[in-house]
Every structure is written in C-alpha cells, then in structure tokens.
mmCIF file of C-alpha atoms in Angstrom:
data_model
loop_
_atom_site.group_PDB
_atom_site.id
_atom_site.type_symbol
_atom_site.label_atom_id
_atom_site.label_comp_id
_atom_site.label_asym_id
_atom_site.label_seq_id
_atom_site.Cartn_x
_atom_site.Cartn_y
_atom_site.Cartn_z
ATOM 1 C CA MET F 1 149.087 115.519 59.165
ATOM 2 C CA LEU F 2 151.606 114.650 61.482
ATOM 3 C CA ILE F 3 151.560 116.176 65.186
ATOM 4 C CA PRO F 4 155.032 116.372 66.598
ATOM 5 C CA VAL F 5 155.429 114.793 69.843
ATOM 6 C CA ARG F 6 156.387 117.491 71.830
ATOM 7 C CA GLU F 7 153.183 119.364 71.051
ATOM 8 C CA ILE F 8 150.819 116.511 72.744
ATOM 9 C CA SER F 9 150.371 117.564 76.100
ATOM 10 C CA PRO F 10 150.577 114.442 78.466
ATOM 11 C CA PHE F 11 148.430 115.645 81.086
ATOM 12 C CA MET F 12 145.906 116.733 78.492
ATOM 13 C CA THR F 13 145.974 113.452 77.142
ATOM 14 C CA THR F 14 145.361 111.762 80.356
ATOM 15 C CA ARG F 15 142.788 114.199 81.595
ATOM 16 C CA HIS F 16 140.878 113.690 78.510
ATOM 17 C CA THR F 17 140.947 109.935 78.583
ATOM 18 C CA GLU F 18 139.719 110.294 82.423
ATOM 19 C CA GLN F 19 136.948 112.348 81.307
ATOM 20 C CA LYS F 20 135.646 109.654 78.819
ATOM 21 C CA ILE F 21 136.313 106.621 81.225
ATOM 22 C CA LEU F 22 134.016 108.665 83.481
ATOM 23 C CA LYS F 23 131.891 109.185 80.670
ATOM 24 C CA ALA F 24 131.362 105.689 79.343
ATOM 25 C CA THR F 25 130.811 104.500 83.364
ATOM 26 C CA ALA F 26 127.864 106.565 83.484
ATOM 27 C CA HIS F 27 126.600 106.402 80.167
ATOM 28 C CA PRO F 28 127.650 102.886 78.566
ATOM 29 C CA VAL F 29 127.278 101.793 75.517
ATOM 30 C CA GLY F 30 126.312 98.220 75.038
ATOM 31 C CA THR F 31 124.209 97.896 78.268
ATOM 32 C CA GLY F 32 122.187 95.184 76.334
ATOM 33 C CA PRO F 33 118.206 95.496 76.305
ATOM 34 C CA TYR F 34 118.247 98.814 78.035
ATOM 35 C CA GLU F 35 119.689 102.076 77.421
ATOM 36 C CA VAL F 36 120.878 104.661 80.133
ATOM 37 C CA VAL F 37 118.592 108.203 79.704
ATOM 38 C CA GLU F 38 119.963 109.614 82.647
ATOM 39 C CA ASN F 39 122.758 108.866 85.709
ATOM 40 C CA ASN F 40 123.565 111.270 88.405
ATOM 41 C CA GLY F 41 123.935 110.857 92.378
ATOM 42 C CA PHE F 42 120.294 110.229 92.966
ATOM 43 C CA HIS F 43 118.651 109.094 89.914
ATOM 44 C CA LEU F 44 119.095 106.348 87.453
ATOM 45 C CA GLN F 45 117.071 106.227 84.728
ATOM 46 C CA MET F 46 117.247 103.087 82.111
ATOM 47 C CA LYS F 47 114.690 102.488 79.272
ATOM 48 C CA ALA F 48 113.997 99.445 76.951
ATOM 49 C CA PHE F 49 116.368 99.667 73.747
ATOM 50 C CA ASP F 50 114.054 98.962 71.066
ATOM 51 C CA HIS F 51 117.192 97.611 68.871
ATOM 52 C CA TYR F 52 118.932 94.986 70.820
ATOM 53 C CA PHE F 53 118.769 92.213 68.295
ATOM 54 C CA GLY F 54 115.044 92.482 67.796
ATOM 55 C CA LEU F 55 114.191 91.801 71.442
ATOM 56 C CA ARG F 56 112.928 94.092 73.820
ATOM 57 C CA GLY F 57 112.904 94.465 77.521
ATOM 58 C CA LEU F 58 109.847 93.020 80.155
ATOM 59 C CA LEU F 59 109.900 96.480 81.387
ATOM 60 C CA ASP F 60 109.430 99.664 79.179
ATOM 61 C CA GLU F 61 111.615 101.868 82.000
ATOM 62 C CA VAL F 62 113.637 101.285 85.078
ATOM 63 C CA GLU F 63 114.504 103.994 87.743
ATOM 64 C CA VAL F 64 116.468 103.729 90.732
ATOM 65 C CA PHE F 65 116.023 106.773 93.160
ATOM 66 C CA ILE F 66 118.532 107.151 96.125
ATOM 67 C CA TRP F 67 118.066 109.202 99.442
ATOM 68 C CA PRO F 68 120.514 109.989 101.823
ATOM 69 C CA ASN F 69 118.169 109.513 104.434
ATOM 70 C CA LEU F 70 114.894 107.987 103.225
ATOM 71 C CA THR F 71 113.352 108.745 106.793
ATOM 72 C CA GLU F 72 113.663 112.578 106.505
ATOM 73 C CA THR F 73 111.779 112.568 103.273
ATOM 74 C CA ASP F 74 108.167 112.427 103.546
ATOM 75 C CA ASN F 75 107.188 113.919 100.691
ATOM 76 C CA LEU F 76 109.158 111.595 98.333
ATOM 77 C CA ALA F 77 108.154 108.399 100.352
ATOM 78 C CA GLU F 78 104.299 109.607 99.972
ATOM 79 C CA SER F 79 104.677 109.731 96.475
ATOM 80 C CA LEU F 80 106.201 106.309 96.300
ATOM 81 C CA SER F 81 103.377 104.841 98.195
ATOM 82 C CA ASP F 82 100.912 105.784 95.560
ATOM 83 C CA ASN F 83 103.250 103.972 92.747
ATOM 84 C CA ASP F 84 101.979 100.808 92.428
ATOM 85 C CA THR F 85 105.252 99.505 90.547
ATOM 86 C CA ALA F 86 107.636 100.529 93.275
ATOM 87 C CA ALA F 87 110.245 97.667 94.727
ATOM 88 C CA TRP F 88 111.759 98.156 97.937
ATOM 89 C CA LEU F 89 115.419 96.552 98.866
ATOM 90 C CA SER F 90 116.441 96.048 102.727
ATOM 91 C CA SER F 91 119.910 97.652 102.086
ATOM 92 C CA SER F 92 118.249 100.786 101.383
ATOM 93 C CA LEU F 93 117.291 101.179 105.075
ATOM 94 C CA SER F 94 118.129 100.263 108.555
ATOM 95 C CA ASP F 95 116.340 97.370 110.344
ATOM 96 C CA GLU F 96 115.615 99.663 113.219
ATOM 97 C CA ASP F 97 113.805 102.270 110.742
ATOM 98 C CA TYR F 98 112.146 99.310 109.108
ATOM 99 C CA VAL F 99 110.444 97.589 112.085
ATOM 100 C CA SER F 100 109.554 101.234 113.423
ATOM 101 C CA GLY F 101 107.020 101.180 110.736
ATOM 102 C CA ARG F 102 108.161 105.072 110.075
ATOM 103 C CA LEU F 103 108.175 104.060 106.159
ATOM 104 C CA SER F 104 105.554 101.268 105.800
ATOM 105 C CA GLN F 105 103.995 103.088 103.082
ATOM 106 C CA VAL F 106 107.367 101.999 101.308
ATOM 107 C CA ALA F 107 108.872 99.279 102.687
ATOM 108 C CA GLY F 108 105.545 97.556 104.353
ATOM 109 C CA LYS F 109 105.540 95.964 107.787
ATOM 110 C CA PRO F 110 107.367 92.969 108.951
ATOM 111 C CA SER F 111 104.755 90.842 108.750
ATOM 112 C CA ASP F 112 104.070 91.853 105.029
ATOM 113 C CA ASN F 113 104.618 88.869 102.875
ATOM 114 C CA LEU F 114 108.127 89.473 101.014
ATOM 115 C CA SER F 115 108.701 88.682 97.185
ATOM 116 C CA GLU F 116 111.831 87.499 98.291
ATOM 117 C CA MET F 117 114.106 86.774 101.158
ATOM 118 C CA PHE F 118 117.439 84.787 101.310
ATOM 119 C CA LEU F 119 120.931 85.221 103.749
ATOM 120 C CA GLU F 120 123.371 87.527 102.101
ATOM 121 C CA ARG F 121 126.331 86.276 99.921
ATOM 122 C CA GLY F 122 128.791 87.410 102.549
ATOM 123 C CA GLY F 123 128.382 89.143 105.696
ATOM 124 C CA TYR F 124 129.705 92.106 108.386
ATOM 125 C CA PHE F 125 133.206 91.603 109.357
ATOM 126 C CA LEU F 126 136.126 93.334 111.963
ATOM 127 C CA LEU F 127 139.454 93.625 110.752
ATOM 128 C CA CYS F 128 142.273 93.876 113.033
ATOM 129 C CA ASP F 129 144.761 96.607 110.967
ATOM 130 C CA SER F 130 148.368 95.036 111.491
ATOM 131 C CA ARG F 131 149.815 98.699 111.411
ATOM 132 C CA SER F 132 148.116 98.951 115.050
ATOM 133 C CA PRO F 133 150.351 98.200 117.686
ATOM 134 C CA HIS F 134 147.845 96.610 119.421
ATOM 135 C CA TRP F 135 147.353 93.490 117.695
ATOM 136 C CA HIS F 136 150.912 92.096 117.380
ATOM 137 C CA THR F 137 149.914 89.093 119.431
ATOM 138 C CA ALA F 138 147.739 86.411 119.136
ATOM 139 C CA GLU F 139 146.484 86.651 122.620
ATOM 140 C CA HIS F 140 145.334 90.300 121.661
ATOM 141 C CA ARG F 141 143.076 89.333 118.782
ATOM 142 C CA ARG F 142 141.567 86.243 120.738
ATOM 143 C CA TRP F 143 140.494 89.255 123.524
ATOM 144 C CA LEU F 144 138.864 90.867 120.748
ATOM 145 C CA ARG F 145 136.932 87.693 119.084
ATOM 146 C CA GLU F 146 135.524 86.987 122.817
ATOM 147 C CA THR F 147 134.962 90.415 123.474
ATOM 148 C CA LEU F 148 133.065 91.661 120.108
ATOM 149 C CA SER F 149 132.186 87.997 118.976
ATOM 150 C CA PRO F 150 128.754 88.047 117.119
ATOM 151 C CA TYR F 151 126.602 86.350 120.120
ATOM 152 C CA ALA F 152 127.602 88.900 122.396
ATOM 153 C CA LEU F 153 126.900 91.870 119.820
ATOM 154 C CA LEU F 154 123.492 90.193 119.446
ATOM 155 C CA GLN F 155 122.517 90.438 122.600
ATOM 156 C CA HIS F 156 122.530 94.090 122.485
ATOM 157 C CA LEU F 157 120.262 94.017 119.256
ATOM 158 C CA SER F 158 116.631 94.961 120.074
ATOM 159 C CA GLU F 159 114.899 91.858 120.076
ATOM 160 C CA ALA F 160 112.653 92.970 116.968
ATOM 161 C CA ILE F 161 115.641 93.158 114.440
ATOM 162 C CA ARG F 162 117.401 89.957 115.861
ATOM 163 C CA PRO F 163 115.746 87.296 113.330
ATOM 164 C CA PHE F 164 117.263 89.443 110.837
ATOM 165 C CA TRP F 165 120.774 88.854 111.858
ATOM 166 C CA VAL F 166 122.646 85.412 111.814
ATOM 167 C CA PRO F 167 126.068 85.043 113.890
ATOM 168 C CA GLY F 168 128.490 84.142 110.982
ATOM 169 C CA GLY F 169 131.521 81.914 111.505
ATOM 170 C CA SER F 170 133.094 82.905 108.009
ATOM 171 C CA LEU F 171 132.581 84.766 105.399
ATOM 172 C CA LEU F 172 130.305 82.767 103.675
ATOM 173 C CA SER F 173 127.301 81.150 105.399
ATOM 174 C CA SER F 174 128.174 77.647 104.328
ATOM 175 C CA TRP F 175 131.652 77.965 105.655
ATOM 176 C CA PHE F 176 132.339 77.574 109.180
ATOM 177 C CA HIS F 177 135.940 78.736 110.626
ATOM 178 C CA THR F 178 136.904 79.685 114.400
ATOM 179 C CA ILE F 179 139.814 81.739 115.667
ATOM 180 C CA GLU F 180 142.887 79.130 117.036
ATOM 181 C CA ALA F 181 142.357 78.416 120.544
ATOM 182 C CA GLY F 182 144.875 79.795 122.997
ATOM 183 C CA PRO F 183 145.121 82.252 125.881
ATOM 184 C CA ALA F 184 143.406 85.632 125.839
ATOM 185 C CA CYS F 185 144.389 89.042 127.255
ATOM 186 C CA SER F 186 143.410 92.630 126.600
ATOM 187 C CA PRO F 187 145.938 94.685 124.890
ATOM 188 C CA PHE F 188 145.416 97.242 127.838
ATOM 189 C CA ILE F 189 147.040 96.545 131.250
ATOM 190 C CA SER F 190 144.955 97.061 134.125
ATOM 191 C CA SER F 191 146.653 100.326 135.187
ATOM 192 C CA SER F 192 146.519 102.179 131.775
ATOM 193 C CA LEU F 193 145.235 105.696 132.136
ATOM 194 C CA CYS F 194 144.321 105.873 128.530
ATOM 195 C CA ALA F 195 142.751 102.514 127.126
ATOM 196 C CA LYS F 196 141.646 103.687 123.385
ATOM 197 C CA LEU F 197 140.487 102.032 120.148
ATOM 198 C CA ARG F 198 140.071 103.642 117.022
ATOM 199 C CA LEU F 199 137.940 102.096 114.462
ATOM 200 C CA ALA F 200 137.083 103.193 110.982
ATOM 201 C CA TYR F 201 133.533 102.577 109.196
ATOM 202 C CA HIS F 202 132.445 103.896 105.491
ATOM 203 C CA ASP F 203 129.503 106.590 106.034
ATOM 204 C CA GLN F 204 127.499 105.028 103.597
ATOM 205 C CA HIS F 205 125.908 102.482 105.117
ATOM 206 C CA PRO F 206 122.557 102.226 107.448
ATOM 207 C CA GLU F 207 123.613 99.656 110.088
ATOM 208 C CA PHE F 208 127.144 101.023 111.005
ATOM 209 C CA PRO F 209 126.442 103.475 113.454
ATOM 210 C CA MET F 210 123.824 101.134 115.395
ATOM 211 C CA LEU F 211 126.967 98.263 115.222
ATOM 212 C CA LEU F 212 129.336 100.778 116.474
ATOM 213 C CA ASP F 213 126.950 102.109 119.407
ATOM 214 C CA ILE F 214 126.740 98.357 120.823
ATOM 215 C CA MET F 215 130.267 98.141 120.360
ATOM 216 C CA GLN F 216 131.484 101.135 122.340
ATOM 217 C CA GLU F 217 128.901 100.256 125.224
ATOM 218 C CA ILE F 218 130.811 96.466 125.627
ATOM 219 C CA MET F 219 134.019 98.266 125.059
ATOM 220 C CA CYS F 220 133.013 100.966 128.095
ATOM 221 C CA GLN F 221 132.093 98.389 130.356
ATOM 222 C CA GLN F 222 135.927 96.829 130.075
ATOM 223 C CA GLY F 223 137.076 100.719 130.511
ATOM 224 C CA ILE F 224 138.632 100.893 127.020
ATOM 225 C CA LEU F 225 137.280 104.088 124.896
ATOM 226 C CA LEU F 226 135.978 103.030 121.613
ATOM 227 C CA GLU F 227 136.418 105.918 118.623
ATOM 228 C CA GLY F 228 134.276 105.999 115.523
ATOM 229 C CA VAL F 229 135.966 107.423 112.564
ATOM 230 C CA ALA F 230 133.582 107.724 109.984
ATOM 231 C CA LEU F 231 135.439 107.417 105.879
ATOM 232 C CA ASN F 232 133.895 108.090 102.529
ATOM 233 C CA TYR F 233 134.409 104.986 100.908
ATOM 234 C CA ASP F 234 137.107 105.592 98.727
ATOM 235 C CA ASP F 235 139.442 106.172 101.670
ATOM 236 C CA TRP F 236 137.748 103.186 103.747
ATOM 237 C CA ALA F 237 138.324 100.603 100.800
ATOM 238 C CA SER F 238 141.713 101.955 100.618
ATOM 239 C CA GLY F 239 142.538 101.499 104.371
ATOM 240 C CA LYS F 240 143.836 105.216 104.588
ATOM 241 C CA ALA F 241 143.505 105.940 108.434
ATOM 242 C CA GLU F 242 145.267 105.402 111.162
ATOM 243 C CA VAL F 243 143.146 103.235 113.109
ATOM 244 C CA ASP F 244 143.252 100.103 115.016
ATOM 245 C CA LEU F 245 140.054 98.329 113.992
ATOM 246 C CA TRP F 246 138.235 98.137 110.516
ATOM 247 C CA LEU F 247 134.403 97.499 110.677
ATOM 248 C CA GLY F 248 133.211 96.445 107.162
ATOM 249 C CA THR F 249 130.833 94.278 105.245
ATOM 250 C CA VAL F 250 130.944 92.450 101.687
ATOM 251 C CA ASN F 251 128.787 90.357 99.083
ATOM 252 C CA PHE F 252 130.039 88.006 96.426
ATOM 253 C CA PRO F 253 128.842 88.176 93.053
ATOM 254 C CA ILE F 254 128.803 84.577 91.315
ATOM 255 C CA PRO F 255 130.792 82.958 91.113
ATOM 256 C CA GLU F 256 131.241 83.234 94.715
ATOM 257 C CA GLU F 257 134.399 81.366 95.996
ATOM 258 C CA TRP F 258 136.668 82.919 93.398
ATOM 259 C CA ASN F 259 135.187 86.367 94.408
ATOM 260 C CA VAL F 260 136.413 85.337 98.265
ATOM 261 C CA GLY F 261 139.689 85.011 96.874
ATOM 262 C CA THR F 262 140.382 87.910 94.484
ATOM 263 C CA TRP F 263 139.066 89.950 97.395
ATOM 264 C CA LEU F 264 141.085 88.936 99.991
ATOM 265 C CA LEU F 265 144.362 89.419 98.204
ATOM 266 C CA GLY F 266 142.900 92.311 95.683
ATOM 267 C CA SER F 267 141.533 94.590 98.092
ATOM 268 C CA PRO F 268 144.055 97.319 99.440
ATOM 269 C CA LEU F 269 142.244 97.484 102.873
ATOM 270 C CA LEU F 270 142.656 93.607 103.202
ATOM 271 C CA ARG F 271 146.293 93.654 101.858
ATOM 272 C CA HIS F 272 147.072 95.731 104.799
ATOM 273 C CA ALA F 273 145.963 93.279 107.250
ATOM 274 C CA ILE F 274 144.911 89.756 106.682
ATOM 275 C CA SER F 275 148.506 88.231 106.983
ATOM 276 C CA GLY F 276 149.663 90.541 109.762
ATOM 277 C CA GLY F 277 151.955 92.794 108.088
ATOM 278 C CA ASP F 278 154.010 89.550 106.273
ATOM 279 C CA ASP F 279 154.401 90.317 102.965
ATOM 280 C CA ALA F 280 156.299 87.235 102.216
ATOM 281 C CA LEU F 281 153.218 85.491 103.619
ATOM 282 C CA LEU F 282 151.266 87.702 101.390
ATOM 283 C CA ASP F 283 153.103 87.163 98.311
ATOM 284 C CA GLN F 284 153.290 83.064 98.876
ATOM 285 C CA TRP F 285 149.422 83.389 98.828
ATOM 286 C CA GLU F 286 149.399 85.301 95.697
ATOM 287 C CA THR F 287 151.439 82.869 94.015
ATOM 288 C CA GLN F 288 149.623 79.855 95.268
ATOM 289 C CA TRP F 289 145.983 81.336 94.472
ATOM 290 C CA HIS F 290 147.412 82.435 90.927
ATOM 291 C CA ALA F 291 148.866 78.375 90.328
ATOM 292 C CA GLU F 292 145.364 77.402 92.156
ATOM 293 C CA THR F 293 147.234 75.399 94.523
ATOM 294 C CA ILE F 294 144.946 77.069 97.410
ATOM 295 C CA SER F 295 141.351 77.559 97.645
ATOM 296 C CA ALA F 296 139.456 80.833 98.509
ATOM 297 C CA GLU F 297 138.177 78.662 101.667
ATOM 298 C CA GLN F 298 141.822 77.984 102.818
ATOM 299 C CA LEU F 299 142.849 81.740 102.825
ATOM 300 C CA VAL F 300 139.727 82.525 104.237
ATOM 301 C CA ARG F 301 140.268 79.503 107.347
ATOM 302 C CA GLU F 302 144.364 81.045 107.537
ATOM 303 C CA THR F 303 143.212 84.442 108.178
ATOM 304 C CA THR F 304 140.620 83.746 110.466
ATOM 305 C CA SER F 305 142.275 81.099 112.714
ATOM 306 C CA SER F 306 144.622 83.924 112.782
ATOM 307 C CA GLY F 307 142.504 86.392 114.383
ATOM 308 C CA TRP F 308 143.123 88.923 111.740
ATOM 309 C CA LEU F 309 139.745 88.976 110.068
ATOM 310 C CA GLN F 310 136.495 88.247 112.638
ATOM 311 C CA PRO F 311 133.714 87.593 110.646
ATOM 312 C CA LEU F 312 130.677 88.970 112.167
ATOM 313 C CA PHE F 313 126.933 88.379 110.804
ATOM 314 C CA HIS F 314 125.041 87.234 107.812
ATOM 315 C CA ARG F 315 121.933 89.426 107.064
ATOM 316 C CA TRP F 316 118.696 88.270 105.434
ATOM 317 C CA MET F 317 118.302 90.573 102.605
ATOM 318 C CA ARG F 318 114.659 91.467 101.580
ATOM 319 C CA LEU F 319 112.850 92.377 98.558
ATOM 320 C CA LYS F 320 109.216 93.814 98.542
ATOM 321 C CA GLY F 321 107.928 94.297 95.238
ATOM 322 C CA PRO F 322 104.611 95.544 93.330
ATOM 323 C CA ASP F 323 101.577 92.878 94.050
ATOM 324 C CA ARG F 324 101.277 93.017 90.342
ATOM 325 C CA ALA F 325 105.142 92.275 90.015
ATOM 326 C CA ARG F 326 106.298 88.598 88.056
ATOM 327 C CA GLY F 327 109.781 87.395 88.440
ATOM 328 C CA ILE F 328 111.084 89.872 90.764
ATOM 329 C CA HIS F 329 114.314 89.147 92.368
ATOM 330 C CA LEU F 330 117.751 89.803 94.446
ATOM 331 C CA ASN F 331 121.026 89.363 93.059
ATOM 332 C CA ASN F 332 123.960 88.233 95.219
ATOM 333 C CA LEU F 333 125.092 91.989 95.770
ATOM 334 C CA GLY F 334 121.413 92.751 97.367
ATOM 335 C CA TRP F 335 120.444 94.605 94.085
ATOM 336 C CA PHE F 336 116.988 94.486 92.247
ATOM 337 C CA ASP F 337 117.542 92.101 89.592
ATOM 338 C CA PHE F 338 114.796 93.190 86.968
ATOM 339 C CA ARG F 339 116.006 91.315 84.080
ATOM 340 C CA SER F 340 113.232 88.605 84.176
ATOM 341 C CA THR F 341 110.796 90.888 85.827
ATOM 342 C CA TRP F 342 107.236 91.891 84.454
ATOM 343 C CA ILE F 343 104.369 93.755 85.422
ATOM 344 C CA GLU F 344 100.888 91.950 85.126
ATOM 345 C CA PRO F 345 98.476 94.052 83.241
ATOM 346 C CA GLY F 346 95.814 96.057 85.712
ATOM 347 C CA PRO F 347 91.961 95.679 85.526
#
C-alpha cells in the first residue's frame, strides 16, 4: 500500500525518530556480554548476557548508583558499607568530603590501600570567553594567568587534599606549555567603581564550588567581584551564557592526542574561545587538522600560549574496590572498567 507523501507529518516522523534514538541510547542493543536491564537517572543495572557468542561476562551483574549528594544519604551509604562487592570512584565525591571521613564506610580512609590510582588523562582549565570585552589584549589574559595560576590556587587548598592536585602546564600531564611572556595588567582601571567578572561552571561536579570559592577570595583581594554562574551541563558545554570565564574539566579516552584535537575543534564551548573569535584562524586550524598537518599538541600550544585556554590542575584518580575483587581498574574517563574484573569466592 502506498501512502501519499502529503499524509506523512514531518513533525511526527522526526519525533518518532528522536524517541527511538533516546530509547536505543538508554537501552542499547549489542552491548556485548552484558544486557541493560534498567537505566534511569540514578540507577544502571546490567546482567551477564548468556548468548554472546558462547561467552559470558566474569561478573553476573553490575549496578551503578548515582546520588546527587552522597553525604546526605546516610542510610544508603550504610547499606553500601555492608555490601562486600561495592566499589568507590574518586570522581563521585569531593576531596574535602573524602578526607573528612564522613563516608569512610564507603570510600575508606586516605590511609587505606587503593585498588588503583593514576594521574588523570586531562585536567581542569579556565577558558577566556572571546565575546567578553575584558580579554581582547594579551596583557589582560597574562594578568589572569598570574592571578589565578594553579600555584596560587594550590596555596588555598587545605593541606589534606593538596597531594591529590598537581599543577598543570597543559591538557595532558605529559605536555608542558606556557603563556607567551610579556607585560600583564588588569582589565580594570584602578578607579573602576564596578570591577566584576562572571565565571560559568556546570553544576554536576563536586569540586567546582570549592575552586570558585578560592578564586572569589583571590579576586576579592584585588577589589574584583567574581560572580559564579551555575549551569546545567548542556548549556555549559554549548557555551550558552554571557560570562567572561569558563571553569571546566575534561578527560580524554584513548587515543588521547586525537581526542584532544577533536575536542578543541569540535566542542561548541571551545570554538567560542580558543581562536579569540578569529573565525579565519579557526577555519585554518580545522583544515590543517583534517589534512594532518597540525597535531593536537601544536593546537594546545597555540591556544595556551595566547592565553585563551589556561590549564589548571591534573587530579589523582582513585578507585577503591572490595578486597575480593580481582582485575579491577579505572578507564581514562575515571569510570570503573569491569571488563576484566571478577570476584574471588568467599570462604
């Protein structure tokens, strides 16, 4: 039976397609040896799939729980402490909460042995928005780098958590780039009656409020009001805010260098800033990147030397697993990699 084209609603077709995509994303088919049983805003449950080419996962079941604030869910934390198969990721809890011991029954103590620990493949950064009137000269961007350098911020971290934070000279810990040397000056004249900067960050990260407090304290000492603007992640990633600065963090999966380049040139937020608003320069970088005549390391060198992108820290990523777990690891994004994990039988 043929249906006239005029009887098909484009809106209905698009909506139906979007619904199918959302469903496939939440409950994908072809996930390998595990089947997604439940997936919602706080709970992901996967069970071993018996028909995966005659193979079976080492774990019968994997569950991921997400709580907005684990420190406010004592009853759930206690229930996890009784579970001898529970694992904890450092990305799920702020370092201040970790060292405080309030959740030692789940996360353990800083003195405990960890299943794995490595320096993150990425890091925290500041981004100068090219649409702001305050960063149009290199002198102003150098002033920002001097004022909110990782070493200046590190002095304001509590001594208990400083070992977890390593000042960064680039996006990857194996690289080192510096802002181009030269004079620096504040974007605000001394007689300014309203010295104010706005900094955006996404509201789903446990460390950003602490970093914002430190930056506000440092700016206040110079007579500058730093206003924090909390955004949902989608608005933050798309650069949808009228602000002067962006605070962020990023980790890169393997291959790391290639993903650095695609992130710099493909992220809407980064595209607003890394070229200083020079569309011709951005187009040139994209052409060179696709032609493989410029590397990710060269792109980062360009953006950091100009001061538009200012790396801050690399953080030690940590994983605490149950004593009976074997082959437990973190992946580059800081998530639990359970592909080779198995639980040793108890007595």
